[in-house]
PDB file of C-alpha atoms and ligand atoms in Angstrom:
ATOM      1  CA  MET A  85      12.846 -38.641  57.409  1.00 81.00           C
ATOM      2  CA  ARG A  86       9.941 -38.872  59.812  1.00 86.00           C
ATOM      3  CA  TYR A  87       9.584 -42.652  59.173  1.00 95.00           C
ATOM      4  CA  LYS A  88      12.006 -45.494  58.485  1.00 95.00           C
ATOM      5  CA  ALA A  89       9.420 -47.917  57.119  1.00 97.00           C
ATOM      6  CA  ILE A  90       5.993 -47.974  55.542  1.00 98.00           C
ATOM      7  CA  ILE A  91       3.711 -50.960  56.097  1.00 98.00           C
ATOM      8  CA  PHE A  92       1.058 -51.253  53.401  1.00 98.00           C
ATOM      9  CA  ASP A  93      -2.266 -52.941  53.678  1.00 98.00           C
ATOM     10  CA  LEU A  94      -2.818 -54.944  50.464  1.00 97.00           C
ATOM     11  CA  ASP A  95      -6.507 -55.235  49.510  1.00 95.00           C
ATOM     12  CA  GLY A  96      -7.761 -51.726  48.712  1.00 95.00           C
ATOM     13  CA  VAL A  97      -4.351 -50.038  49.045  1.00 97.00           C
ATOM     14  CA  ILE A  98      -1.774 -51.699  46.767  1.00 98.00           C
ATOM     15  CA  CYS A  99      -4.435 -53.169  44.465  1.00 97.00           C
ATOM     16  CA  HIS A 100      -8.196 -53.364  44.204  1.00 94.00           C
ATOM     17  CA  THR A 101      -8.876 -56.923  45.227  1.00 95.00           C
ATOM     18  CA  ASP A 102     -11.549 -55.413  47.516  1.00 90.00           C
ATOM     19  CA  ARG A 103     -13.766 -55.444  44.400  1.00 92.00           C
ATOM     20  CA  TYR A 104     -13.015 -59.140  43.874  1.00 95.00           C
ATOM     21  CA  HIS A 105     -13.837 -59.949  47.518  1.00 96.00           C
ATOM     22  CA  TYR A 106     -17.174 -58.233  46.933  1.00 96.00           C
ATOM     23  CA  LEU A 107     -17.926 -60.312  43.817  1.00 96.00           C
ATOM     24  CA  ALA A 108     -17.007 -63.576  45.565  1.00 97.00           C
ATOM     25  CA  TRP A 109     -19.046 -62.814  48.731  1.00 97.00           C
ATOM     26  CA  LYS A 110     -21.947 -61.638  46.560  1.00 96.00           C
ATOM     27  CA  GLY A 111     -21.927 -65.015  44.777  1.00 95.00           C
ATOM     28  CA  LEU A 112     -22.138 -66.834  48.111  1.00 96.00           C
ATOM     29  CA  ALA A 113     -24.734 -64.441  49.580  1.00 96.00           C
ATOM     30  CA  ASP A 114     -26.997 -64.843  46.534  1.00 96.00           C
ATOM     31  CA  LYS A 115     -26.785 -68.610  46.880  1.00 94.00           C
ATOM     32  CA  LEU A 116     -27.761 -68.374  50.562  1.00 94.00           C
ATOM     33  CA  GLY A 117     -30.549 -65.888  49.783  1.00 95.00           C
ATOM     34  CA  VAL A 118     -28.864 -63.255  51.955  1.00 96.00           C
ATOM     35  CA  TYR A 119     -28.984 -59.546  51.139  1.00 96.00           C
ATOM     36  CA  PHE A 120     -25.505 -58.133  50.472  1.00 97.00           C
ATOM     37  CA  ASP A 121     -24.378 -54.813  49.034  1.00 96.00           C
ATOM     38  CA  GLU A 122     -21.304 -52.558  48.746  1.00 93.00           C
ATOM     39  CA  GLU A 123     -22.062 -50.876  52.069  1.00 93.00           C
ATOM     40  CA  ILE A 124     -22.008 -54.211  53.914  1.00 95.00           C
ATOM     41  CA  ASN A 125     -18.869 -55.079  51.936  1.00 94.00           C
ATOM     42  CA  ASN A 126     -17.148 -52.015  53.418  1.00 92.00           C
ATOM     43  CA  ARG A 127     -17.531 -53.619  56.860  1.00 93.00           C
ATOM     44  CA  LEU A 128     -15.477 -56.606  55.617  1.00 94.00           C
ATOM     45  CA  ARG A 129     -12.386 -54.523  54.827  1.00 91.00           C
ATOM     46  CA  GLY A 130      -9.408 -55.797  56.822  1.00 89.00           C
ATOM     47  CA  VAL A 131     -11.620 -58.336  58.627  1.00 92.00           C
ATOM     48  CA  SER A 132     -10.643 -62.032  58.516  1.00 93.00           C
ATOM     49  CA  ARG A 133     -12.458 -64.464  56.235  1.00 96.00           C
ATOM     50  CA  MET A 134     -14.400 -66.184  59.049  1.00 96.00           C
ATOM     51  CA  ASP A 135     -15.338 -62.872  60.701  1.00 94.00           C
ATOM     52  CA  SER A 136     -16.461 -61.599  57.287  1.00 96.00           C
ATOM     53  CA  LEU A 137     -18.725 -64.634  56.953  1.00 97.00           C
ATOM     54  CA  GLU A 138     -20.292 -63.878  60.355  1.00 97.00           C
ATOM     55  CA  ILE A 139     -21.111 -60.340  59.171  1.00 97.00           C
ATOM     56  CA  ILE A 140     -22.776 -61.744  56.043  1.00 97.00           C
ATOM     57  CA  LEU A 141     -24.722 -64.292  58.101  1.00 97.00           C
ATOM     58  CA  GLU A 142     -26.258 -61.482  60.230  1.00 96.00           C
ATOM     59  CA  ARG A 143     -28.959 -61.423  57.516  1.00 96.00           C
ATOM     60  CA  TYR A 144     -29.244 -65.201  57.145  1.00 96.00           C
ATOM     61  CA  HIS A 145     -32.522 -66.737  58.303  1.00 92.00           C
ATOM     62  CA  GLY A 146     -32.094 -70.326  57.086  1.00 90.00           C
ATOM     63  CA  GLU A 147     -31.293 -73.512  59.001  1.00 91.00           C
ATOM     64  CA  GLU A 148     -28.769 -73.295  61.826  1.00 93.00           C
ATOM     65  CA  LEU A 149     -25.195 -73.657  60.592  1.00 95.00           C
ATOM     66  CA  SER A 150     -22.543 -75.690  62.399  1.00 97.00           C
ATOM     67  CA  GLN A 151     -18.907 -74.574  62.559  1.00 97.00           C
ATOM     68  CA  THR A 152     -18.143 -77.147  59.843  1.00 98.00           C
ATOM     69  CA  ASN A 153     -20.908 -75.705  57.626  1.00 97.00           C
ATOM     70  CA  LYS A 154     -19.442 -72.234  58.130  1.00 98.00           C
ATOM     71  CA  GLU A 155     -15.952 -73.380  57.258  1.00 98.00           C
ATOM     72  CA  GLU A 156     -17.317 -74.994  54.087  1.00 97.00           C
ATOM     73  CA  LEU A 157     -19.045 -71.736  53.151  1.00 98.00           C
ATOM     74  CA  ALA A 158     -15.857 -69.743  53.746  1.00 97.00           C
ATOM     75  CA  ASP A 159     -13.927 -72.257  51.612  1.00 97.00           C
ATOM     76  CA  GLU A 160     -16.532 -71.964  48.887  1.00 96.00           C
ATOM     77  CA  LYS A 161     -16.168 -68.179  48.841  1.00 97.00           C
ATOM     78  CA  ASN A 162     -12.395 -68.496  48.797  1.00 97.00           C
ATOM     79  CA  GLU A 163     -12.529 -70.820  45.778  1.00 96.00           C
ATOM     80  CA  ILE A 164     -14.620 -68.273  43.847  1.00 95.00           C
ATOM     81  CA  TYR A 165     -12.200 -65.526  44.970  1.00 97.00           C
ATOM     82  CA  LYS A 166      -9.100 -67.497  43.944  1.00 97.00           C
ATOM     83  CA  GLN A 167     -10.539 -68.137  40.480  1.00 96.00           C
ATOM     84  CA  ILE A 168     -10.833 -64.358  40.076  1.00 96.00           C
ATOM     85  CA  LEU A 169      -7.316 -63.804  41.493  1.00 97.00           C
ATOM     86  CA  LYS A 170      -5.862 -66.186  38.902  1.00 96.00           C
ATOM     87  CA  ARG A 171      -6.963 -63.756  36.199  1.00 96.00           C
ATOM     88  CA  MET A 172      -5.050 -60.858  37.799  1.00 97.00           C
ATOM     89  CA  THR A 173      -1.926 -59.571  36.055  1.00 97.00           C
ATOM     90  CA  SER A 174       0.532 -56.703  36.465  1.00 96.00           C
ATOM     91  CA  ASP A 175      -2.186 -54.564  34.843  1.00 96.00           C
ATOM     92  CA  ASP A 176      -3.932 -54.730  38.239  1.00 96.00           C
ATOM     93  CA  LEU A 177      -1.076 -52.664  39.687  1.00 98.00           C
ATOM     94  CA  SER A 178      -1.540 -48.997  38.854  1.00 97.00           C
ATOM     95  CA  PRO A 179       1.485 -47.069  37.530  1.00 97.00           C
ATOM     96  CA  VAL A 180       0.936 -44.445  40.268  1.00 97.00           C
ATOM     97  CA  VAL A 181       1.239 -47.081  43.005  1.00 98.00           C
ATOM     98  CA  LYS A 182       4.282 -48.732  41.405  1.00 98.00           C
ATOM     99  CA  ASN A 183       6.088 -45.430  40.762  1.00 97.00           C
ATOM    100  CA  THR A 184       5.386 -44.195  44.282  1.00 97.00           C
ATOM    101  CA  LEU A 185       6.718 -47.440  45.785  1.00 97.00           C
ATOM    102  CA  ASP A 186       9.850 -47.170  43.628  1.00 97.00           C
ATOM    103  CA  MET A 187      10.437 -43.567  44.694  1.00 95.00           C
ATOM    104  CA  LEU A 188       9.932 -44.363  48.387  1.00 96.00           C
ATOM    105  CA  ARG A 189      12.449 -47.161  48.046  1.00 96.00           C
ATOM    106  CA  GLU A 190      14.928 -44.821  46.339  1.00 94.00           C
ATOM    107  CA  LYS A 191      14.614 -42.515  49.363  1.00 92.00           C
ATOM    108  CA  GLY A 192      15.792 -45.442  51.505  1.00 93.00           C
ATOM    109  CA  MET A 193      12.418 -46.317  52.998  1.00 96.00           C
ATOM    110  CA  LYS A 194      11.864 -49.933  54.069  1.00 97.00           C
ATOM    111  CA  LEU A 195       8.627 -51.284  52.591  1.00 98.00           C
ATOM    112  CA  ALA A 196       6.418 -54.042  54.023  1.00 98.00           C
ATOM    113  CA  ILE A 197       2.994 -55.615  53.580  1.00 98.00           C
ATOM    114  CA  GLY A 198       0.609 -55.917  56.544  1.00 98.00           C
ATOM    115  CA  SER A 199      -2.479 -57.733  55.261  1.00 97.00           C
ATOM    116  CA  SER A 200      -5.149 -59.883  56.920  1.00 95.00           C
ATOM    117  CA  SER A 201      -5.352 -61.972  53.753  1.00 96.00           C
ATOM    118  CA  LYS A 202      -4.199 -65.572  53.531  1.00 96.00           C
ATOM    119  CA  ASN A 203      -4.016 -65.012  49.762  1.00 98.00           C
ATOM    120  CA  ALA A 204      -1.555 -62.108  50.013  1.00 98.00           C
ATOM    121  CA  ARG A 205       1.370 -63.932  48.405  1.00 98.00           C
ATOM    122  CA  LEU A 206      -0.784 -65.179  45.535  1.00 98.00           C
ATOM    123  CA  ILE A 207      -2.011 -61.621  44.890  1.00 98.00           C
ATOM    124  CA  LEU A 208       1.529 -60.197  45.058  1.00 98.00           C
ATOM    125  CA  LYS A 209       2.701 -62.892  42.639  1.00 98.00           C
ATOM    126  CA  GLN A 210      -0.085 -62.098  40.185  1.00 98.00           C
ATOM    127  CA  ILE A 211       0.751 -58.379  40.125  1.00 98.00           C
ATOM    128  CA  GLY A 212       4.522 -58.981  39.940  1.00 98.00           C
ATOM    129  CA  LEU A 213       5.445 -57.819  43.471  1.00 98.00           C
ATOM    130  CA  LEU A 214       6.111 -61.118  45.261  1.00 97.00           C
ATOM    131  CA  ASN A 215       9.798 -60.377  45.793  1.00 97.00           C
ATOM    132  CA  TYR A 216       9.468 -56.615  46.046  1.00 98.00           C
ATOM    133  CA  PHE A 217       8.810 -55.963  49.745  1.00 98.00           C
ATOM    134  CA  ASP A 218      11.325 -56.242  52.579  1.00 98.00           C
ATOM    135  CA  VAL A 219       8.758 -58.091  54.711  1.00 98.00           C
ATOM    136  CA  ILE A 220       5.372 -59.706  54.085  1.00 98.00           C
ATOM    137  CA  SER A 221       3.204 -60.056  57.176  1.00 98.00           C
ATOM    138  CA  ASP A 222      -0.168 -61.569  56.297  1.00 97.00           C
ATOM    139  CA  GLY A 223      -3.149 -63.685  57.345  1.00 96.00           C
ATOM    140  CA  THR A 224      -1.020 -66.826  57.411  1.00 96.00           C
ATOM    141  CA  ASN A 225       1.142 -65.675  60.340  1.00 91.00           C
ATOM    142  CA  ILE A 226      -1.377 -64.081  62.685  1.00 95.00           C
ATOM    143  CA  THR A 227      -3.783 -65.300  65.338  1.00 94.00           C
ATOM    144  CA  TYR A 228      -5.835 -62.104  65.593  1.00 93.00           C
ATOM    145  CA  SER A 229      -7.173 -60.079  62.696  1.00 91.00           C
ATOM    146  CA  LYS A 230      -7.412 -56.260  62.499  1.00 94.00           C
ATOM    147  CA  PRO A 231      -8.357 -54.200  64.562  1.00 95.00           C
ATOM    148  CA  ASN A 232      -5.845 -56.225  66.591  1.00 96.00           C
ATOM    149  CA  PRO A 233      -2.379 -54.805  65.769  1.00 98.00           C
ATOM    150  CA  GLU A 234      -0.674 -58.224  65.512  1.00 98.00           C
ATOM    151  CA  VAL A 235      -0.097 -58.178  61.733  1.00 98.00           C
ATOM    152  CA  PHE A 236       1.574 -54.744  61.878  1.00 98.00           C
ATOM    153  CA  ILE A 237       3.592 -55.474  65.029  1.00 98.00           C
ATOM    154  CA  LYS A 238       4.968 -58.622  63.369  1.00 98.00           C
ATOM    155  CA  ALA A 239       5.887 -56.602  60.267  1.00 98.00           C
ATOM    156  CA  ALA A 240       7.744 -53.991  62.371  1.00 98.00           C
ATOM    157  CA  TYR A 241       9.473 -56.736  64.344  1.00 98.00           C
ATOM    158  CA  GLU A 242      10.653 -58.493  61.170  1.00 98.00           C
ATOM    159  CA  LEU A 243      11.805 -55.163  59.737  1.00 98.00           C
ATOM    160  CA  ASP A 244      13.659 -54.585  63.024  1.00 98.00           C
ATOM    161  CA  ILE A 245      12.220 -51.069  63.178  1.00 98.00           C
ATOM    162  CA  SER A 246      10.375 -49.626  66.161  1.00 98.00           C
ATOM    163  CA  PRO A 247       6.592 -49.167  65.671  1.00 98.00           C
ATOM    164  CA  SER A 248       6.965 -45.430  66.345  1.00 96.00           C
ATOM    165  CA  GLU A 249       9.149 -45.164  63.228  1.00 96.00           C
ATOM    166  CA  CYS A 250       6.648 -47.026  61.011  1.00 97.00           C
ATOM    167  CA  LEU A 251       3.807 -45.545  59.004  1.00 97.00           C
ATOM    168  CA  VAL A 252       0.864 -47.794  58.106  1.00 98.00           C
ATOM    169  CA  VAL A 253      -1.268 -47.165  54.998  1.00 98.00           C
ATOM    170  CA  GLU A 254      -4.826 -48.472  55.281  1.00 97.00           C
ATOM    171  CA  ASP A 255      -8.180 -48.441  53.464  1.00 96.00           C
ATOM    172  CA  ALA A 256     -10.116 -49.980  56.382  1.00 95.00           C
ATOM    173  CA  VAL A 257     -11.294 -48.241  59.535  1.00 95.00           C
ATOM    174  CA  THR A 258     -10.429 -51.443  61.429  1.00 95.00           C
ATOM    175  CA  GLY A 259      -6.945 -51.267  59.906  1.00 97.00           C
ATOM    176  CA  VAL A 260      -6.438 -47.681  61.116  1.00 98.00           C
ATOM    177  CA  GLU A 261      -7.483 -48.821  64.601  1.00 97.00           C
ATOM    178  CA  ALA A 262      -5.000 -51.710  64.376  1.00 98.00           C
ATOM    179  CA  ALA A 263      -2.140 -49.392  63.416  1.00 98.00           C
ATOM    180  CA  LYS A 264      -2.887 -46.958  66.246  1.00 98.00           C
ATOM    181  CA  ALA A 265      -3.222 -49.831  68.729  1.00 98.00           C
ATOM    182  CA  GLY A 266       0.234 -50.972  67.617  1.00 98.00           C
ATOM    183  CA  GLY A 267       1.752 -47.545  68.334  1.00 98.00           C
ATOM    184  CA  MET A 268       2.106 -46.599  64.672  1.00 98.00           C
ATOM    185  CA  ASP A 269       1.022 -43.563  62.688  1.00 97.00           C
ATOM    186  CA  CYS A 270      -1.504 -44.260  59.981  1.00 97.00           C
ATOM    187  CA  ALA A 271      -2.304 -42.742  56.598  1.00 97.00           C
ATOM    188  CA  ALA A 272      -5.882 -43.478  55.561  1.00 97.00           C
ATOM    189  CA  ILE A 273      -6.928 -43.812  51.939  1.00 97.00           C
ATOM    190  CA  GLY A 274     -10.256 -44.644  50.287  1.00 95.00           C
ATOM    191  CA  ASN A 275     -12.896 -45.923  52.663  1.00 93.00           C
ATOM    192  CA  ALA A 276     -10.722 -45.334  55.756  1.00 96.00           C
ATOM    193  CA  VAL A 277     -10.675 -41.539  55.389  1.00 96.00           C
ATOM    194  CA  THR A 278     -13.847 -41.526  57.491  1.00 94.00           C
ATOM    195  CA  SER A 279     -11.739 -42.664  60.466  1.00 95.00           C
ATOM    196  CA  GLN A 280     -11.224 -40.082  63.204  1.00 94.00           C
ATOM    197  CA  SER A 281      -8.009 -41.825  64.281  1.00 96.00           C
ATOM    198  CA  ALA A 282      -6.029 -41.447  61.038  1.00 97.00           C
ATOM    199  CA  ASP A 283      -2.948 -39.199  61.207  1.00 96.00           C
ATOM    200  CA  TYR A 284      -3.128 -38.429  57.494  1.00 96.00           C
ATOM    201  CA  LYS A 285      -5.877 -38.661  54.929  1.00 96.00           C
ATOM    202  CA  LEU A 286      -4.729 -39.285  51.371  1.00 96.00           C
ATOM    203  CA  ILE A 287      -6.693 -38.430  48.270  1.00 95.00           C
ATOM    204  CA  ASP A 288      -4.039 -40.012  46.082  1.00 95.00           C
ATOM    205  CA  PHE A 289      -1.470 -42.733  46.809  1.00 97.00           C
ATOM    206  CA  SER A 290       1.367 -40.520  45.501  1.00 96.00           C
ATOM    207  CA  GLU A 291       0.820 -38.089  48.411  1.00 95.00           C
ATOM    208  CA  LEU A 292       2.743 -40.610  50.495  1.00 95.00           C
ATOM    209  CA  LEU A 293       5.917 -39.109  49.048  1.00 93.00           C
ATOM    210  CA  ASN A 294       5.137 -35.868  50.896  1.00 91.00           C
ATOM    211  CA  VAL A 295       4.084 -37.583  54.115  1.00 89.00           C
ATOM    212  CA  ALA A 296       7.174 -39.771  54.222  1.00 75.00           C
ATOM    213  CA  SER A 297       9.702 -37.013  53.682  1.00 75.00           C
ATOM    214  CA  LEU A 298       8.462 -34.407  56.128  1.00 57.00           C
ATOM    215  CA  ASP A 299       9.485 -34.024  59.740  1.00 50.00           C
ATOM    216  CA  ASN A 300       6.107 -32.702  60.794  1.00 46.00           C
ATOM    217  CA  ARG A 301       2.504 -33.267  59.867  1.00 49.00           C
ATOM    218  CA  ASN A 302       1.641 -29.841  58.526  1.00 42.00           C
ATOM    219  CA  ILE A 303       1.189 -31.007  54.961  1.00 46.00           C
ATOM    220  CA  ALA A 304      -1.177 -33.746  55.956  1.00 50.00           C
ATOM    221  CA  ILE A 305      -4.572 -33.582  54.378  1.00 49.00           C
ATOM    222  CA  ARG A 306      -6.820 -34.000  57.362  1.00 46.00           C
TER     223      ARG A 306
HETATM  224  P1  LIG B  43      -8.578 -63.816  52.692  1.00 88.10           P
HETATM  225  P2  LIG B  43      -6.245 -56.571  53.806  1.00 88.10           P
HETATM  226  C1  LIG B  43      -8.205 -58.396  54.002  1.00 88.10           C
HETATM  227  O1  LIG B  43      -7.035 -57.920  53.376  1.00 88.10           O
HETATM  228  C2  LIG B  43      -9.434 -57.934  53.254  1.00 88.10           C
HETATM  229  O2  LIG B  43      -9.566 -56.514  53.323  1.00 88.10           O
HETATM  230  C3  LIG B  43     -10.658 -58.562  53.842  1.00 88.10           C
HETATM  231  O3  LIG B  43     -11.817 -58.174  53.098  1.00 88.10           O
HETATM  232  C4  LIG B  43     -10.487 -60.099  53.814  1.00 88.10           C
HETATM  233  O4  LIG B  43     -11.611 -60.727  54.412  1.00 88.10           O
HETATM  234  C5  LIG B  43      -9.225 -60.474  54.566  1.00 88.10           C
HETATM  235  O5  LIG B  43      -8.111 -59.814  53.975  1.00 88.10           O
HETATM  236  C6  LIG B  43      -8.980 -61.954  54.525  1.00 88.10           C
HETATM  237  O6  LIG B  43      -8.715 -62.301  53.197  1.00 88.10           O
HETATM  238  O7  LIG B  43      -9.948 -64.401  52.643  1.00 88.10           O
HETATM  239  O8  LIG B  43      -7.948 -63.656  51.319  1.00 88.10           O
HETATM  240  O9  LIG B  43      -7.661 -64.520  53.667  1.00 88.10           O
HETATM  241  O10 LIG B  43      -7.168 -55.438  53.485  1.00 88.10           O
HETATM  242  O11 LIG B  43      -5.927 -56.707  55.287  1.00 88.10           O
HETATM  243  O12 LIG B  43      -5.034 -56.594  52.905  1.00 88.10           O
HETATM  244 MG1  LIG B  44      -7.530 -53.346  52.985  1.00 88.10          MG
END
């Protein structure tokens, strides 16, 4: 097979917590009187919590905020977000995603998570996948967020597989950039299909079965 491992982004790829991030940030933005919409939310994909806050504050015209104020705001958003996460169940994992993961595993593919989120393990627990992946690399073990490749490089290192034999699956343009910067191929899905750097563009998650098994890229939907 062309790849030995697949490293999956979490929010927006394995499950749709991207919608929940939007709702939580929207709650905070409304409170601050800051305009926020789905288009701005797309810029937050793959970006760390504090960097996301800075993007939201681009439209803030209130009193100057100290670093402590900003950390409190980020905590406040995270509390709203975690309340939503607690209501997630295995119903938040689509059968297509679960079946595709199972089939990739049956083919002998190593499977990992490469997420900027510090809530990754909570999300995986809620959807019943906490013990499913060979490696979980997430926001708790990185210094630099995507587009820095750190989270993916750490996943490949822990898998003990060379980056050139890993495929990353991403829904964020910043995530595609991170994968490429780490020397990995990248399959874009959802919002990331606009990226010029993606090696593959997926319409459906199940297309990964074709990408993973081929020795060339001719089937790729570009
Ligand atoms: P948290 P991913 C990212 O997860 C999200 O796309 C991004 O919107 C979020 O700000 C970031 O995680 C940090 O999340 O606040 O839960 O630590 O797409 O890299 O799986
Ligand atoms: Mg994502």
